[in-house]
Amino acid sequence: AQSVTQLDSQVPVFEEAPVELRCNYSSSVSVYLFWYVQYPNQGLQLLLKYLSGSTLVESINGFEAEFNKSQTSFHLRKPSVHISDTAEYFCAVSHRDDKIIFGKGTRLHILP
Amino acid sequence: EAGVVQSPRYKIIEKKQPVAFWCNPISGHNTLYWYRQNLGQGPELLIRYENEEAVDDSQLPKDRFSAERLKGVDSTLKIQPAELGDSAVYLCASQPSETYEQYFGPGTRLTVT
């Protein structure tokens, strides 16, 4: 069975500082990996995904995540956060046409 | 392009009462999902539709929950009777064919008192 672990429920970080949101998964087969973002009072939006190919994937707003098969991780990083990045971030895993399993989420707090 | 529409956005009911949620997916998206998101948790799948067919309802508590997707477009999720533990945000998502990206609606926040 697949599962996702987001190690941090909340991450406070100063504006313009770098951030890393951790995600580990467990699966015995090859997986697809996702990061979704949920801004306050809004639905979830896909931030980036890994399906195959390059292990480093990027989003249009400066986030990136690297698929590390040996460590079964898919950590999300941004070199410099902005106040507008305040949101909850969900890591998710699926296997082909199987259902997506979401982590519990990490709330990113941007400090002025 | 209009996004996934859900209504109502908020609903407060007393326990043992029925409640229904409605979802209109993005036009052309064949796959539709209903999730439940408890406070401090990620979304958990309740049911997945491919067109009109429920292809995965293994997580749907069938004693009190029901869902339908007539004509393969709009969908309704019903709870009857509601229990205190059903308080959560109910999310609808749709997905186009041949992709792995789900598009979520804003959700319905249900409070059972």
GROMACS .gro file of C-alpha atoms in nm:
model
  225
    1ALA     CA    1   0.000   0.000   0.000
    2GLN     CA    2   0.111   0.350  -0.072
    3SER     CA    3   0.148   0.620   0.191
    4VAL     CA    4   0.278   0.973   0.217
    5THR     CA    5   0.449   1.135   0.515
    6GLN     CA    6   0.488   1.508   0.550
    7LEU     CA    7   0.717   1.545   0.845
    8ASP     CA    8   0.630   1.904   0.934
    9SER     CA    9   0.276   2.019   1.004
   10GLN     CA   10   0.386   2.384   1.010
   11VAL     CA   11   0.693   2.564   0.879
   12PRO     CA   12   0.759   2.928   0.970
   13VAL     CA   13   1.010   3.111   0.753
   14PHE     CA   14   1.110   3.473   0.706
   15GLU     CA   15   1.023   3.647   0.383
   16GLU     CA   16   1.296   3.613   0.118
   17ALA     CA   17   1.451   3.319   0.303
   18PRO     CA   18   1.475   2.970   0.147
   19VAL     CA   19   1.234   2.694   0.245
   20GLU     CA   20   1.214   2.319   0.213
   21LEU     CA   21   0.895   2.121   0.277
   22ARG     CA   22   0.968   1.756   0.329
   23CYS     CA   23   0.779   1.464   0.180
   24ASN     CA   24   0.852   1.095   0.196
   25TYR     CA   25   0.648   0.819   0.040
   26SER     CA   26   0.631   0.444   0.061
   27SER     CA   27   0.549   0.228  -0.236
   28SER     CA   28   0.673  -0.098  -0.375
   29VAL     CA   29   0.619   0.009  -0.734
   30SER     CA   30   0.700   0.307  -0.949
   31VAL     CA   31   0.497   0.611  -0.858
   32TYR     CA   32   0.377   0.946  -0.975
   33LEU     CA   33   0.437   1.230  -0.730
   34PHE     CA   34   0.258   1.562  -0.685
   35TRP     CA   35   0.260   1.878  -0.481
   36TYR     CA   36  -0.070   2.061  -0.444
   37VAL     CA   37  -0.113   2.404  -0.283
   38GLN     CA   38  -0.421   2.531  -0.103
   39TYR     CA   39  -0.441   2.906  -0.052
   40PRO     CA   40  -0.673   3.034   0.223
   41ASN     CA   41  -1.040   2.975   0.139
   42GLN     CA   42  -0.958   2.819  -0.197
   43GLY     CA   43  -0.949   2.470  -0.345
   44LEU     CA   44  -0.635   2.269  -0.402
   45GLN     CA   45  -0.427   2.355  -0.709
   46LEU     CA   46  -0.158   2.142  -0.868
   47LEU     CA   47   0.181   2.304  -0.810
   48LEU     CA   48   0.404   2.052  -0.985
   49LYS     CA   49   0.424   1.683  -1.069
   50TYR     CA   50   0.674   1.410  -1.143
   51LEU     CA   51   0.562   1.140  -1.385
   52SER     CA   52   0.887   1.034  -1.549
   53GLY     CA   53   1.206   1.175  -1.698
   54SER     CA   54   1.404   1.445  -1.524
   55THR     CA   55   1.396   1.404  -1.149
   56LEU     CA   56   1.393   1.780  -1.094
   57VAL     CA   57   1.060   1.945  -1.168
   58GLU     CA   58   0.975   2.313  -1.144
   59SER     CA   59   0.664   2.526  -1.109
   60ILE     CA   60   0.599   2.861  -1.270
   61ASN     CA   61   0.625   3.049  -0.939
   62GLY     CA   62   0.974   2.943  -0.839
   63PHE     CA   63   0.912   2.618  -0.651
   64GLU     CA   64   1.096   2.302  -0.742
   65ALA     CA   65   1.093   1.943  -0.620
   66GLU     CA   66   1.335   1.659  -0.674
   67PHE     CA   67   1.236   1.295  -0.699
   68ASN     CA   68   1.487   1.087  -0.504
   69LYS     CA   69   1.412   0.721  -0.554
   70SER     CA   70   1.678   0.589  -0.318
   71GLN     CA   71   1.549   0.804  -0.034
   72THR     CA   72   1.184   0.777  -0.142
   73SER     CA   73   1.152   1.153  -0.110
   74PHE     CA   74   1.000   1.438  -0.306
   75HIS     CA   75   1.090   1.749  -0.108
   76LEU     CA   76   0.962   2.088  -0.219
   77ARG     CA   77   1.198   2.384  -0.218
   78LYS     CA   78   1.201   2.753  -0.298
   79PRO     CA   79   1.515   2.970  -0.273
   80SER     CA   80   1.330   3.286  -0.166
   81VAL     CA   81   0.972   3.290  -0.036
   82HIS     CA   82   0.722   3.570  -0.065
   83ILE     CA   83   0.429   3.658   0.157
   84SER     CA   84   0.200   3.535  -0.119
   85ASP     CA   85   0.336   3.182  -0.071
   86THR     CA   86   0.143   3.155   0.255
   87ALA     CA   87  -0.067   2.843   0.207
   88GLU     CA   88  -0.098   2.477   0.293
   89TYR     CA   89   0.104   2.240   0.079
   90PHE     CA   90   0.008   1.877   0.019
   91CYS     CA   91   0.234   1.607  -0.115
   92ALA     CA   92   0.059   1.322  -0.296
   93VAL     CA   93   0.148   0.990  -0.457
   94SER     CA   94  -0.026   0.760  -0.700
   95HIS     CA   95   0.052   0.462  -0.917
   96ARG     CA   96  -0.073   0.503  -1.272
   97ASP     CA   97  -0.452   0.475  -1.269
   98ASP     CA   98  -0.472   0.411  -0.899
   99LYS     CA   99  -0.613   0.669  -0.661
  100ILE     CA  100  -0.403   0.957  -0.530
  101ILE     CA  101  -0.297   0.940  -0.166
  102PHE     CA  102  -0.243   1.277   0.000
  103GLY     CA  103  -0.022   1.363   0.293
  104LYS     CA  104  -0.156   1.554   0.591
  105GLY     CA  105  -0.025   1.884   0.463
  106THR     CA  106   0.234   2.141   0.573
  107ARG     CA  107   0.123   2.492   0.657
  108LEU     CA  108   0.378   2.748   0.539
  109HIS     CA  109   0.389   3.066   0.746
  110ILE     CA  110   0.579   3.357   0.598
  111LEU     CA  111   0.713   3.592   0.864
  112PRO     CA  112   0.769   3.960   0.776
  113GLU     CA  113  -1.253   2.831  -1.859
  114ALA     CA  114  -1.481   2.793  -1.559
  115GLY     CA  115  -1.345   2.585  -1.276
  116VAL     CA  116  -1.510   2.314  -1.071
  117VAL     CA  117  -1.820   2.454  -0.908
  118GLN     CA  118  -1.952   2.331  -0.575
  119SER     CA  119  -2.252   2.430  -0.374
  120PRO     CA  120  -2.329   2.514  -0.109
  121ARG     CA  121  -2.001   2.653   0.024
  122TYR     CA  122  -2.109   2.615   0.383
  123LYS     CA  123  -2.374   2.402   0.550
  124ILE     CA  124  -2.471   2.369   0.914
  125ILE     CA  125  -2.715   2.095   1.010
  126GLU     CA  126  -2.821   1.905   1.317
  127LYS     CA  127  -2.722   1.543   1.356
  128LYS     CA  128  -2.960   1.287   1.203
  129GLN     CA  129  -3.060   1.535   0.933
  130PRO     CA  130  -2.992   1.469   0.563
  131VAL     CA  131  -2.761   1.686   0.355
  132ALA     CA  132  -2.661   1.698  -0.010
  133PHE     CA  133  -2.368   1.853  -0.193
  134TRP     CA  134  -2.357   1.936  -0.559
  135CYS     CA  135  -2.062   1.946  -0.799
  136ASN     CA  136  -2.034   2.068  -1.156
  137PRO     CA  137  -1.700   1.959  -1.304
  138ILE     CA  138  -1.505   2.132  -1.576
  139SER     CA  139  -1.663   2.072  -1.914
  140GLY     CA  140  -1.518   1.772  -2.090
  141HIS     CA  141  -1.362   1.615  -1.781
  142ASN     CA  142  -1.472   1.253  -1.770
  143THR     CA  143  -1.331   1.168  -1.428
  144LEU     CA  144  -1.488   1.308  -1.114
  145TYR     CA  145  -1.383   1.260  -0.753
  146TRP     CA  146  -1.540   1.328  -0.416
  147TYR     CA  147  -1.301   1.369  -0.122
  148ARG     CA  148  -1.347   1.436   0.245
  149GLN     CA  149  -1.093   1.656   0.422
  150ASN     CA  150  -1.092   1.654   0.798
  151LEU     CA  151  -0.930   1.935   0.993
  152GLY     CA  152  -0.552   1.907   0.980
  153GLN     CA  153  -0.560   1.623   0.730
  154GLY     CA  154  -0.518   1.577   0.359
  155PRO     CA  155  -0.811   1.490   0.133
  156GLU     CA  156  -0.931   1.128   0.147
  157LEU     CA  157  -1.106   0.974  -0.151
  158LEU     CA  158  -1.471   0.882  -0.109
  159ILE     CA  159  -1.566   0.792  -0.464
  160ARG     CA  160  -1.436   0.818  -0.820
  161TYR     CA  161  -1.646   0.829  -1.134
  162GLU     CA  162  -1.547   0.759  -1.492
  163ASN     CA  163  -1.836   0.919  -1.681
  164GLU     CA  164  -2.149   0.778  -1.511
  165GLU     CA  165  -1.977   0.474  -1.362
  166ALA     CA  166  -1.849   0.464  -1.006
  167VAL     CA  167  -1.515   0.286  -1.054
  168ASP     CA  168  -1.391   0.318  -0.696
  169ASP     CA  169  -1.631   0.356  -0.405
  170SER     CA  170  -1.443   0.135  -0.162
  171GLN     CA  171  -1.397   0.423   0.085
  172LEU     CA  172  -1.758   0.543   0.075
  173PRO     CA  173  -1.951   0.459   0.396
  174LYS     CA  174  -2.245   0.311   0.212
  175ASP     CA  175  -2.472   0.285   0.513
  176ARG     CA  176  -2.523   0.661   0.515
  177PHE     CA  177  -2.345   0.805   0.210
  178SER     CA  178  -2.464   0.788  -0.147
  179ALA     CA  179  -2.355   0.955  -0.467
  180GLU     CA  180  -2.472   0.979  -0.823
  181ARG     CA  181  -2.349   1.123  -1.147
  182LEU     CA  182  -2.635   1.119  -1.388
  183LYS     CA  183  -2.546   1.175  -1.754
  184GLY     CA  184  -2.180   1.179  -1.662
  185VAL     CA  185  -2.165   1.549  -1.582
  186ASP     CA  186  -2.292   1.693  -1.252
  187SER     CA  187  -2.267   1.490  -0.937
  188THR     CA  188  -2.442   1.486  -0.602
  189LEU     CA  189  -2.312   1.347  -0.274
  190LYS     CA  190  -2.565   1.278  -0.001
  191ILE     CA  191  -2.541   1.194   0.366
  192GLN     CA  192  -2.845   1.053   0.544
  193PRO     CA  193  -2.850   1.068   0.838
  194ALA     CA  194  -2.556   1.294   0.924
  195GLU     CA  195  -2.345   1.226   1.232
  196LEU     CA  196  -2.123   1.457   1.433
  197GLY     CA  197  -1.814   1.292   1.286
  198ASP     CA  198  -1.919   1.389   0.935
  199SER     CA  199  -1.815   1.749   1.000
  200ALA     CA  200  -1.547   1.814   0.738
  201VAL     CA  201  -1.483   1.985   0.406
  202TYR     CA  202  -1.616   1.788   0.111
  203LEU     CA  203  -1.414   1.844  -0.203
  204CYS     CA  204  -1.501   1.767  -0.561
  205ALA     CA  205  -1.235   1.735  -0.829
  206SER     CA  206  -1.241   1.659  -1.198
  207GLN     CA  207  -0.973   1.531  -1.430
  208PRO     CA  208  -0.941   1.527  -1.809
  209SER     CA  209  -0.864   1.200  -1.986
  210GLU     CA  210  -0.501   1.097  -2.034
  211THR     CA  211  -0.368   1.331  -1.766
  212TYR     CA  212  -0.290   1.300  -1.400
  213GLU     CA  213  -0.389   1.651  -1.296
  214GLN     CA  214  -0.696   1.693  -1.081
  215TYR     CA  215  -0.880   2.024  -1.066
  216PHE     CA  216  -1.043   2.092  -0.732
  217GLY     CA  217  -1.348   2.293  -0.641
  218PRO     CA  218  -1.351   2.522  -0.335
  219GLY     CA  219  -1.527   2.261  -0.124
  220THR     CA  220  -1.832   2.254   0.100
  221ARG     CA  221  -1.765   2.298   0.469
  222LEU     CA  222  -2.014   2.086   0.663
  223THR     CA  223  -2.075   2.138   1.032
  224VAL     CA  224  -2.295   1.886   1.211
  225THR     CA  225  -2.420   2.000   1.552
   0.00000   0.00000   0.00000
